[in-house]
Amino acid sequence: MSDKVTVQVRYFAGARAAAGIQEELIALPAGATVADAASTISAQHGEKLAGVLTACSFLLDGVAVRSPGTRLSDGVQLDVLPPFAGG
């Protein structure tokens, strides 16, 4: 069993603008959660993304994340979705 998980993070809309990239791979310790991933990407990309993340929702392999304590498995895709306006 590996002591790390690799997560593909995809950024959308304002989160993409704040991160300055469309997607990236991050490595986290085994047992890491969505909250851990958010903390890691916030630290990597600075205050602008950190501010956006407070209002974001997340999809884990296309399914809405209801709890930031949701554990991540190796190879999952985490989508970062800021609130969208529209009508």
PDB file of C-alpha atoms in Angstrom:
ATOM      1  CA  MET A   1       0.000   0.000   0.000  1.00  0.00           C
ATOM      2  CA  SER A   2       1.347   3.405  -0.979  1.00  0.00           C
ATOM      3  CA  ASP A   3       1.892   6.183   1.525  1.00  0.00           C
ATOM      4  CA  LYS A   4       0.753   8.794  -1.045  1.00  0.00           C
ATOM      5  CA  VAL A   5      -2.203   9.529  -3.272  1.00  0.00           C
ATOM      6  CA  THR A   6      -2.023  11.473  -6.511  1.00  0.00           C
ATOM      7  CA  VAL A   7      -5.015  13.681  -7.299  1.00  0.00           C
ATOM      8  CA  GLN A   8      -5.780  15.434 -10.579  1.00  0.00           C
ATOM      9  CA  VAL A   9      -7.159  18.861  -9.683  1.00  0.00           C
ATOM     10  CA  ARG A  10      -9.124  20.735 -12.350  1.00  0.00           C
ATOM     11  CA  TYR A  11      -9.990  24.410 -11.893  1.00  0.00           C
ATOM     12  CA  PHE A  12     -13.008  26.116 -13.428  1.00  0.00           C
ATOM     13  CA  ALA A  13     -14.011  29.758 -14.028  1.00  0.00           C
ATOM     14  CA  GLY A  14     -12.811  32.064 -11.221  1.00  0.00           C
ATOM     15  CA  ALA A  15     -10.834  29.259  -9.594  1.00  0.00           C
ATOM     16  CA  ARG A  16      -8.926  28.769 -12.858  1.00  0.00           C
ATOM     17  CA  ALA A  17      -8.190  32.488 -13.042  1.00  0.00           C
ATOM     18  CA  ALA A  18      -7.024  32.578  -9.415  1.00  0.00           C
ATOM     19  CA  ALA A  19      -4.822  29.487  -9.754  1.00  0.00           C
ATOM     20  CA  GLY A  20      -3.432  30.613 -13.092  1.00  0.00           C
ATOM     21  CA  ILE A  21      -3.682  27.079 -14.488  1.00  0.00           C
ATOM     22  CA  GLN A  22      -6.383  24.766 -15.786  1.00  0.00           C
ATOM     23  CA  GLU A  23      -5.314  21.597 -14.003  1.00  0.00           C
ATOM     24  CA  GLU A  24      -2.493  19.965 -12.080  1.00  0.00           C
ATOM     25  CA  LEU A  25      -1.493  16.796 -10.287  1.00  0.00           C
ATOM     26  CA  ILE A  26      -0.875  17.020  -6.558  1.00  0.00           C
ATOM     27  CA  ALA A  27       0.584  14.394  -4.240  1.00  0.00           C
ATOM     28  CA  LEU A  28      -0.882  14.028  -0.769  1.00  0.00           C
ATOM     29  CA  PRO A  29      -0.309  11.611   2.105  1.00  0.00           C
ATOM     30  CA  ALA A  30      -2.463   8.477   2.131  1.00  0.00           C
ATOM     31  CA  GLY A  31      -5.685   9.173   4.009  1.00  0.00           C
ATOM     32  CA  ALA A  32      -5.812  12.801   2.830  1.00  0.00           C
ATOM     33  CA  THR A  33      -9.193  14.492   2.540  1.00  0.00           C
ATOM     34  CA  VAL A  34     -10.780  17.064   0.264  1.00  0.00           C
ATOM     35  CA  ALA A  35      -9.982  19.654   2.958  1.00  0.00           C
ATOM     36  CA  ASP A  36      -6.315  18.605   2.836  1.00  0.00           C
ATOM     37  CA  ALA A  37      -6.298  19.012  -0.949  1.00  0.00           C
ATOM     38  CA  ALA A  38      -7.877  22.464  -0.655  1.00  0.00           C
ATOM     39  CA  SER A  39      -5.284  23.482   1.918  1.00  0.00           C
ATOM     40  CA  THR A  40      -2.450  22.232  -0.292  1.00  0.00           C
ATOM     41  CA  ILE A  41      -3.605  24.039  -3.432  1.00  0.00           C
ATOM     42  CA  SER A  42      -4.301  27.170  -1.415  1.00  0.00           C
ATOM     43  CA  ALA A  43      -0.727  27.144  -0.087  1.00  0.00           C
ATOM     44  CA  GLN A  44       0.687  26.508  -3.567  1.00  0.00           C
ATOM     45  CA  HIS A  45      -1.258  29.251  -5.350  1.00  0.00           C
ATOM     46  CA  GLY A  46      -1.574  31.966  -2.723  1.00  0.00           C
ATOM     47  CA  GLU A  47      -4.149  34.289  -1.275  1.00  0.00           C
ATOM     48  CA  LYS A  48      -6.134  34.874  -4.452  1.00  0.00           C
ATOM     49  CA  LEU A  49      -7.035  31.188  -4.781  1.00  0.00           C
ATOM     50  CA  ALA A  50      -7.433  30.845  -1.007  1.00  0.00           C
ATOM     51  CA  GLY A  51     -10.137  33.515  -1.125  1.00  0.00           C
ATOM     52  CA  VAL A  52     -11.949  31.834  -4.010  1.00  0.00           C
ATOM     53  CA  LEU A  53     -11.804  28.422  -2.319  1.00  0.00           C
ATOM     54  CA  THR A  54     -13.931  29.642   0.598  1.00  0.00           C
ATOM     55  CA  ALA A  55     -16.928  29.801  -1.776  1.00  0.00           C
ATOM     56  CA  CYS A  56     -16.111  26.796  -3.971  1.00  0.00           C
ATOM     57  CA  SER A  57     -17.778  23.439  -4.191  1.00  0.00           C
ATOM     58  CA  PHE A  58     -15.979  20.288  -5.249  1.00  0.00           C
ATOM     59  CA  LEU A  59     -16.721  17.283  -7.423  1.00  0.00           C
ATOM     60  CA  LEU A  60     -14.871  14.053  -6.781  1.00  0.00           C
ATOM     61  CA  ASP A  61     -14.870  11.917  -9.934  1.00  0.00           C
ATOM     62  CA  GLY A  62     -17.979  13.813 -11.040  1.00  0.00           C
ATOM     63  CA  VAL A  63     -19.912  13.446  -7.764  1.00  0.00           C
ATOM     64  CA  ALA A  64     -20.632  16.413  -5.496  1.00  0.00           C
ATOM     65  CA  VAL A  65     -18.608  16.393  -2.285  1.00  0.00           C
ATOM     66  CA  ARG A  66     -20.848  16.934   0.731  1.00  0.00           C
ATOM     67  CA  SER A  67     -18.140  16.792   3.395  1.00  0.00           C
ATOM     68  CA  PRO A  68     -14.640  18.294   3.359  1.00  0.00           C
ATOM     69  CA  GLY A  69     -13.609  15.232   5.365  1.00  0.00           C
ATOM     70  CA  THR A  70     -14.198  12.968   2.356  1.00  0.00           C
ATOM     71  CA  ARG A  71     -11.085  10.856   1.838  1.00  0.00           C
ATOM     72  CA  LEU A  72      -9.241  10.849  -1.454  1.00  0.00           C
ATOM     73  CA  SER A  73      -8.136   7.724  -3.283  1.00  0.00           C
ATOM     74  CA  ASP A  74      -5.144   7.506  -5.576  1.00  0.00           C
ATOM     75  CA  GLY A  75      -5.917   8.665  -9.109  1.00  0.00           C
ATOM     76  CA  VAL A  76      -9.149  10.531  -8.393  1.00  0.00           C
ATOM     77  CA  GLN A  77     -10.159  13.734 -10.144  1.00  0.00           C
ATOM     78  CA  LEU A  78     -11.108  16.720  -7.980  1.00  0.00           C
ATOM     79  CA  ASP A  79     -12.939  19.560  -9.715  1.00  0.00           C
ATOM     80  CA  VAL A  80     -12.891  22.998  -8.077  1.00  0.00           C
ATOM     81  CA  LEU A  81     -16.084  24.891  -8.902  1.00  0.00           C
ATOM     82  CA  PRO A  82     -16.661  28.478  -7.793  1.00  0.00           C
ATOM     83  CA  PRO A  83     -20.251  29.738  -7.638  1.00  0.00           C
ATOM     84  CA  PHE A  84     -21.632  30.347 -11.102  1.00  0.00           C
ATOM     85  CA  ALA A  85     -23.947  33.196 -11.999  1.00  0.00           C
ATOM     86  CA  GLY A  86     -26.451  32.709 -14.729  1.00  0.00           C
ATOM     87  CA  GLY A  87     -30.008  32.565 -15.633  1.00  0.00           C
TER      88      GLY A  87
END
